[in-house]
Amino acid sequence: MKIAENTINRLIVYKKELNRLATDGLSNVYSHKLAHLSGFPSHLVRRDLMNVGYNGSPAHGYNVTELEKCIADFLCTPESVRVILVGVGNLGRAILDYCQQQNPKISIVAAFDKDKNKVNKVYHSIYTFHIDSVKNYIKENNIDVAIITVPAAEAQEIASALVESGIKGIVNFTPVRLQVPAEVYIENLDMMLGLEKVVYFVNGD
Amino acid sequence: MKIAENTINRLIVYKKELNRLATDGLSNVYSHKLAHLSGFPSHLVRRDLMNVGYNGSPAHGYNVTELEKCIADFLCTPESVRVILVGVGNLGRAILDYCQQQNPKISIVAAFDKDKNKVNKVYHSIYTFHIDSVKNYIKENNIDVAIITVPAAEAQEIASALVESGIKGIVNFTPVRLQVPAEVYIENLDMMLGLEKVVYFVNGD
DNA sequence: TTTGAGTTGTGAAAATTATCACAATGTGAG
DNA sequence: CTCACATTGTGATAATTTTCACAACTCAAA
């Protein structure tokens, strides 16, 4: 069954909130509470959970840990995912740091840059290689996902190289709309776009 | 007329691509080309442009600079927007830097942190104030939009304080779902969520 | 002038997504 | 046991969003 992208977004949010509830020691939760925590209406929560195929109880709602696991299974979250990052600028280094504090299942295993002053250095405990070695690295280590944080002018060239080496998904932090084959999944995380959207909704209507 | 959030996203993308076309010296563009550049189908481009009320010519397509201005007007993009940033960690500093390289109409005018070692310092030419002064700053300078890059544990407390002071829109880089009144617009830019989504679409289907 | 190629703008249809409303269910108190 | 209550799961409905298809238009060339 095909699931809408928005549904996936929400499921990821539910999963995170469930995880937090679990660490808080709660064992069950009602759709209303999950709705309140995640910011979506409760009937959407229930509808989304229909998709993952987990059944709650009318009396106790959902079992927190079971539902979390069920969503994780549904999202096919593998036990560990290895990701690379290209572009060790301010933003790239911040992401190297940030990622380690979050989901331990997803880890950045290598960074790449063209600047010789950065190559062979370690940032936030991630080793930086020269960009020329990225193709080999991807192939030898079977990497599927890359994060791009290079300057806008280099983004397309880098993306093409990554795709050529077999990358299947890219988190794109540059403002450039990357041109890649349809089977490569691109998640654009343009911070400026986010800011502009907020400005629109605050100003306009 | 009410415009869907996705439409707003696309319009912002069109605007950026148009800007790039303009600097490249092109004077007009067809919906197909704009579609290719932005990654959306051409009939969606035309449908979206219907909303902003700009009319192209069947022979020459759209005038690049006029359309760009028209979209900007539609999005109510003010001549200049002043934004503050709360949380001068690695990510916060990277954003301070990144923002200045992009849209010159939107500028971060002040940063805030609770760490005394950061207060009164200047990062990427933005002055850092103590977090205790943020409420006054917002009121005195009439700030509408804030960027939150504090640790997850402090996010909600900060958000509540900002809202109390009159903030109308927040770009939230923390993984926390902020609880705010409905009239405050929140844009969640959770990098981990983006990564997880890519992992899902790469792995699963 | 007339024809033809290529594009826009848009009504209408299709597909998708969200909302509603309520039957079915499980629980605990009396 | 039975009843009242609160919640889930879901068919049906409504709303939204996208896609299709083509008439209307512009220009250039013959």
XYZ file of C-alpha atoms (C1' of nucleotides) in Angstrom:
470
model
C 0.000 0.000 0.000
C 1.225 3.456 -0.850
C 1.556 5.825 2.071
C 1.494 9.589 1.725
C 4.614 11.523 2.603
C 2.702 13.515 5.198
C 1.648 10.306 6.868
C 5.284 9.252 7.078
C 6.147 12.600 8.645
C 3.479 12.141 11.254
C 4.461 8.555 12.002
C 8.024 9.665 12.648
C 6.705 12.291 15.037
C 4.496 9.760 16.823
C 7.455 7.434 17.143
C 9.546 10.113 18.765
C 6.788 11.136 21.162
C 6.189 7.491 22.070
C 9.865 7.110 22.762
C 9.736 10.061 25.098
C 6.644 8.703 26.824
C 8.431 5.389 27.284
C 11.445 7.007 28.916
C 9.019 8.942 31.106
C 7.777 5.569 32.257
C 4.290 5.642 30.795
C 2.994 2.309 29.563
C -0.074 3.357 27.585
C -1.461 6.371 25.812
C -4.735 7.463 24.219
C -5.024 8.820 20.735
C -6.056 12.171 22.195
C -2.876 12.472 24.176
C -0.681 11.423 21.291
C -2.575 13.940 19.186
C -1.957 16.718 21.669
C 1.734 15.901 21.953
C 2.312 15.743 18.238
C 0.018 18.576 17.259
C -2.311 16.675 14.924
C -6.019 15.931 15.429
C -6.794 12.672 17.205
C -8.776 11.154 14.352
C -5.765 11.656 12.102
C -3.654 9.830 14.655
C -6.074 6.904 14.655
C -6.303 6.923 10.879
C -2.511 6.894 10.588
C -2.205 4.046 13.062
C -4.646 2.046 10.936
C -1.969 2.126 8.251
C 0.680 0.575 10.442
C -1.748 -2.112 11.515
C -1.437 -1.805 15.275
C -4.551 -2.334 17.340
C -5.104 -0.521 20.592
C -7.646 -1.288 23.228
C -10.766 0.819 23.728
C -10.081 0.799 27.432
C -6.351 1.395 27.643
C -5.524 3.053 24.366
C -2.189 2.033 22.917
C 0.705 0.247 24.557
C 3.538 2.737 24.293
C 6.476 0.415 23.686
C 4.566 -1.965 21.425
C 3.256 0.847 19.276
C 6.678 2.427 19.041
C 8.160 -0.849 17.877
C 5.295 -1.364 15.472
C 5.828 2.015 13.853
C 9.572 1.439 13.697
C 8.961 -1.879 11.933
C 6.535 -0.266 9.586
C 9.038 2.426 8.721
C 11.525 -0.386 8.095
C 13.944 1.433 10.362
C 17.004 -0.770 10.137
C 19.021 -1.456 13.251
C 21.758 0.845 12.025
C 22.111 3.141 9.073
C 25.425 4.563 7.949
C 25.340 8.004 6.396
C 28.040 10.261 4.995
C 28.229 14.037 5.026
C 29.756 16.131 2.255
C 30.840 19.670 3.033
C 32.486 20.317 6.382
C 31.656 24.001 6.725
C 30.001 25.611 9.727
C 26.709 23.962 8.975
C 28.237 20.589 8.186
C 30.175 20.512 11.451
C 27.085 21.552 13.395
C 25.190 18.662 11.862
C 27.989 16.223 12.659
C 27.589 17.267 16.262
C 23.804 17.400 16.305
C 23.283 13.976 14.773
C 25.251 12.223 17.452
C 23.004 13.578 20.174
C 19.926 12.198 18.469
C 18.823 8.880 16.964
C 21.634 6.425 17.745
C 20.463 4.106 14.967
C 21.469 6.602 12.326
C 25.124 7.535 12.395
C 27.367 9.630 10.222
C 30.378 7.467 9.506
C 32.517 9.789 7.399
C 32.787 13.376 6.235
C 34.215 14.713 2.976
C 35.539 18.081 1.888
C 37.729 19.504 -0.838
C 39.618 21.852 1.495
C 43.058 20.365 2.259
C 43.056 22.110 5.635
C 40.056 20.054 6.681
C 41.026 16.723 5.138
C 42.432 14.204 7.625
C 41.045 16.204 10.501
C 38.472 14.902 12.953
C 35.381 16.990 13.717
C 33.054 15.869 16.454
C 34.803 12.507 16.262
C 34.079 12.059 12.554
C 37.065 11.653 10.231
C 37.229 13.914 7.182
C 38.372 12.505 3.832
C 39.185 14.310 0.626
C 36.195 14.682 -1.654
C 37.981 12.770 -4.406
C 37.697 9.587 -2.385
C 33.954 9.804 -1.850
C 33.037 7.650 -4.845
C 35.199 4.778 -3.711
C 34.010 5.133 -0.152
C 30.362 4.894 -1.145
C 30.924 1.801 -3.236
C 33.190 -0.011 -0.795
C 31.012 0.689 2.213
C 27.680 0.390 0.502
C 26.400 3.769 1.601
C 22.838 4.644 0.609
C 22.279 8.042 2.161
C 24.287 11.268 2.036
C 23.924 14.711 3.558
C 24.995 17.621 1.369
C 26.159 20.809 3.078
C 28.476 22.236 0.443
C 28.231 25.774 -0.974
C 25.366 26.206 -3.410
C 27.656 26.506 -6.405
C 29.060 23.012 -5.878
C 25.872 21.244 -4.894
C 24.790 19.894 -8.255
C 28.220 18.585 -9.169
C 28.531 16.785 -5.842
C 25.027 15.371 -6.091
C 25.695 13.973 -9.549
C 28.883 12.327 -8.345
C 27.115 10.772 -5.381
C 24.288 9.435 -7.499
C 26.775 8.012 -9.965
C 28.377 6.094 -7.120
C 25.092 4.583 -6.043
C 23.635 6.923 -3.443
C 19.869 6.397 -3.201
C 18.808 9.227 -0.909
C 20.082 12.729 -0.204
C 19.373 15.231 2.525
C 19.996 18.498 0.759
C 20.775 21.501 2.955
C 21.677 23.749 0.041
C 19.132 26.078 -1.565
C 19.727 24.404 -4.939
C 17.054 22.137 -6.438
C 19.142 19.131 -7.337
C 18.599 17.449 -10.681
C 18.785 13.703 -10.097
C 17.127 10.582 -11.510
C 13.596 9.983 -10.268
C 14.582 6.917 -8.245
C 16.870 8.964 -5.996
C 14.972 10.404 -3.067
C 15.767 14.019 -2.192
C 14.763 15.686 1.037
C 15.254 19.412 0.746
C 15.934 21.068 4.077
C 16.341 24.619 2.940
C 16.450 26.700 6.096
C 15.748 29.893 4.222
C 12.634 28.408 2.726
C 11.470 27.579 6.234
C 12.138 31.115 7.365
C 10.376 32.606 4.379
C 7.365 30.430 5.004
C 7.132 31.611 8.595
C 7.426 35.205 7.436
C 4.570 34.606 4.998
C 2.242 33.085 7.553
C 3.078 35.735 10.134
C 2.670 38.686 7.795
C 0.137 37.662 5.282
C -2.589 35.276 6.149
C -8.431 33.105 -0.779
C -6.793 30.407 1.272
C -3.624 28.946 -0.167
C -2.291 25.516 0.705
C 1.010 25.283 2.517
C 2.448 23.169 -0.287
C 1.558 25.868 -2.759
C 3.446 28.399 -0.641
C 6.460 26.077 -0.589
C 6.413 25.821 -4.344
C 5.969 29.546 -4.848
C 9.034 30.190 -2.725
C 10.965 27.733 -4.866
C 9.751 29.359 -8.078
C 10.768 32.732 -6.730
C 14.263 31.528 -5.997
C 14.657 29.885 -9.401
C 13.343 33.015 -11.088
C 15.865 35.065 -9.187
C 18.618 32.810 -10.421
C 17.335 32.997 -13.989
C 17.313 36.777 -13.703
C 20.925 36.917 -12.561
C 21.747 34.564 -15.427
C 20.350 37.250 -17.680
C 17.254 35.444 -18.957
C 14.240 37.614 -19.523
C 11.505 35.043 -19.990
C 10.751 31.457 -19.140
C 8.155 28.821 -19.999
C 6.211 26.845 -17.444
C 8.005 23.693 -18.603
C 11.397 25.127 -17.831
C 10.332 26.486 -14.465
C 8.851 23.062 -13.787
C 12.080 21.310 -14.650
C 14.156 23.652 -12.522
C 11.932 23.383 -9.492
C 11.097 19.717 -9.840
C 7.313 19.986 -10.075
C 5.104 19.173 -13.066
C 4.412 22.053 -15.431
C 0.651 22.020 -15.005
C 1.170 22.474 -11.274
C 3.381 25.441 -11.999
C 0.670 26.997 -14.142
C -2.009 26.217 -11.578
C 0.088 27.789 -8.832
C 0.722 30.885 -10.911
C -3.028 31.242 -11.389
C -3.182 31.830 -7.642
C -0.775 34.722 -7.699
C -2.652 36.272 -10.594
C 0.198 36.797 -13.019
C -0.531 36.321 -16.693
C 2.097 35.070 -19.076
C 2.010 35.170 -22.824
C 1.334 32.079 -24.931
C 4.241 33.044 -27.126
C 6.911 34.133 -24.642
C 5.907 32.435 -21.437
C 6.506 34.480 -18.325
C 8.612 37.572 -17.859
C 11.201 36.522 -15.320
C 11.579 39.708 -13.325
C 7.889 40.603 -13.398
C 6.853 37.158 -12.249
C 9.419 37.178 -9.497
C 8.146 40.495 -8.242
C 4.570 39.304 -8.537
C 5.248 36.228 -6.418
C 7.142 38.321 -3.892
C 4.180 40.693 -3.625
C 1.803 37.800 -3.299
C 3.879 36.314 -0.510
C 3.768 39.768 1.107
C 7.515 39.607 1.429
C 8.287 42.831 3.259
C 11.310 44.856 2.265
C 13.111 43.772 5.390
C 12.326 41.359 8.166
C 14.182 41.308 11.442
C 14.552 37.955 13.125
C 16.189 36.846 16.359
C 17.939 33.588 17.144
C 17.887 31.881 20.522
C 20.574 29.325 21.330
C 24.101 30.075 20.148
C 25.401 26.500 19.990
C 27.118 24.914 17.017
C 23.907 24.848 15.039
C 22.873 28.337 16.049
C 26.202 29.816 14.987
C 26.102 27.932 11.692
C 22.687 29.422 11.006
C 23.884 32.908 11.879
C 26.522 32.462 9.218
C 24.310 30.739 6.662
C 21.511 33.277 6.795
C 23.750 36.151 5.887
C 24.804 34.487 2.676
C 21.213 34.089 1.567
C 18.127 36.290 1.324
C 19.294 39.811 2.212
C 15.732 40.850 2.992
C 15.606 38.603 6.019
C 18.253 39.350 8.606
C 19.037 38.054 12.049
C 19.443 41.126 14.204
C 20.315 39.607 17.562
C 21.212 36.319 19.221
C 20.451 35.158 22.757
C 21.951 32.550 25.035
C 22.053 31.739 28.713
C 25.762 30.876 28.735
C 27.704 33.783 30.237
C 30.727 32.852 28.135
C 28.756 33.589 24.987
C 26.881 36.661 26.152
C 28.320 39.952 24.885
C 30.285 38.096 22.229
C 29.833 38.596 18.520
C 29.382 35.566 16.255
C 29.319 36.050 12.509
C 28.832 39.754 13.237
C 25.697 39.178 15.331
C 25.761 40.375 18.918
C 24.748 37.901 21.626
C 22.598 39.050 24.556
C 21.687 37.201 27.709
C 18.509 35.200 27.394
C 16.908 37.151 30.224
C 16.745 40.207 28.029
C 14.937 38.524 25.159
C 11.442 39.487 26.306
C 12.293 43.173 26.440
C 14.129 42.994 23.156
C 11.145 41.477 21.364
C 8.757 44.075 22.708
C 10.995 47.066 22.152
C 12.024 46.069 18.653
C 8.723 44.614 17.582
C 10.142 41.264 16.527
C 7.685 38.796 14.992
C 9.859 35.829 14.108
C 12.363 33.810 16.125
C 14.648 30.877 15.411
C 15.052 28.358 18.222
C 18.270 26.348 18.354
C 18.499 25.580 22.041
C 18.897 22.089 23.516
C 15.709 20.037 23.412
C 15.212 20.209 27.169
C 14.920 23.996 27.106
C 12.906 24.386 23.930
C 9.405 24.519 25.378
C 10.310 26.958 28.105
C 11.965 29.296 25.614
C 9.081 29.022 23.169
C 6.554 29.918 25.850
C 8.590 32.948 26.850
C 8.857 34.110 23.248
C 5.156 33.704 22.626
C 4.370 35.576 25.811
C 6.437 38.472 24.516
C 4.538 38.614 21.266
C 6.416 36.385 18.837
C 4.081 35.295 16.037
C 6.209 32.744 14.183
C 8.943 30.323 15.161
C 11.429 28.290 13.159
C 12.015 25.340 15.440
C 15.235 23.395 14.926
C 14.769 21.266 18.009
C 13.148 17.826 17.878
C 10.513 18.964 20.393
C 6.935 19.567 19.260
C 6.310 22.966 20.770
C 2.989 23.611 22.498
C 1.910 27.107 21.536
C -1.383 28.921 20.880
C -2.914 28.164 17.496
C -2.281 31.674 16.164
C 1.491 31.246 16.463
C 2.947 29.683 13.349
C 5.554 26.986 13.913
C 7.844 25.662 11.206
C 9.534 22.496 12.415
C 12.902 21.933 10.781
C 13.890 18.744 12.510
C 16.973 17.519 10.696
C 16.660 14.043 12.135
C 13.130 13.766 10.842
C 14.423 14.633 7.405
C 17.094 11.989 7.664
C 14.655 9.365 8.895
C 12.331 10.136 6.027
C 15.113 9.629 3.516
C 16.040 6.365 5.194
C 12.421 5.249 4.925
C 12.088 6.043 1.253
C 15.451 4.507 0.445
C 14.906 1.324 2.378
C 11.266 0.662 2.296
C 9.116 1.808 -0.535
C -3.239 36.708 -45.163
C -3.286 32.161 -43.630
C -1.351 28.276 -41.551
C 1.147 25.793 -38.041
C 3.702 25.053 -33.968
C 3.975 25.825 -29.256
C 2.291 27.839 -25.087
C -0.924 29.610 -21.559
C -5.142 29.463 -18.657
C -8.767 26.888 -16.836
C -13.152 23.998 -16.473
C -13.842 19.426 -15.349
C -12.458 14.916 -13.751
C -9.742 12.152 -10.901
C -7.163 11.140 -7.013
C -5.850 11.937 -2.669
C -6.372 13.401 2.053
C -8.828 14.738 6.056
C -13.024 14.821 8.819
C -17.137 13.152 10.691
C -20.028 10.144 13.113
C -20.994 6.149 15.239
C -21.021 1.032 16.003
C -18.143 -2.076 18.465
C -15.452 -2.910 22.347
C -13.438 -3.259 26.850
C -13.613 -1.626 31.834
C -15.002 -0.790 36.348
C -18.547 0.413 39.638
C -22.714 -0.726 41.783
C -24.573 -9.304 36.031
C -25.737 -4.932 34.067
C -25.127 -0.316 33.088
C -22.667 3.867 32.046
C -18.595 5.653 30.256
C -14.679 6.513 27.395
C -12.109 4.975 23.677
C -10.902 2.629 19.338
C -11.570 1.432 14.410
C -13.687 2.476 10.234
C -17.357 3.266 6.560
C -19.006 7.233 4.602
C -18.584 11.950 3.554
C -16.457 16.203 2.647
C -12.711 18.924 1.277
C -8.664 19.598 -0.935
C -5.179 18.936 -4.303
C -3.557 17.306 -8.560
C -4.052 15.916 -13.225
C -6.068 16.015 -17.638
C -7.425 17.965 -21.818
C -8.271 21.452 -24.758
C -9.895 26.124 -26.253
C -7.728 30.535 -26.746
C -3.920 32.969 -27.908
C 0.694 34.726 -29.982
C 4.038 34.780 -33.197
C 6.725 33.561 -37.303
C 7.046 32.018 -41.760
C 5.295 31.093 -46.250
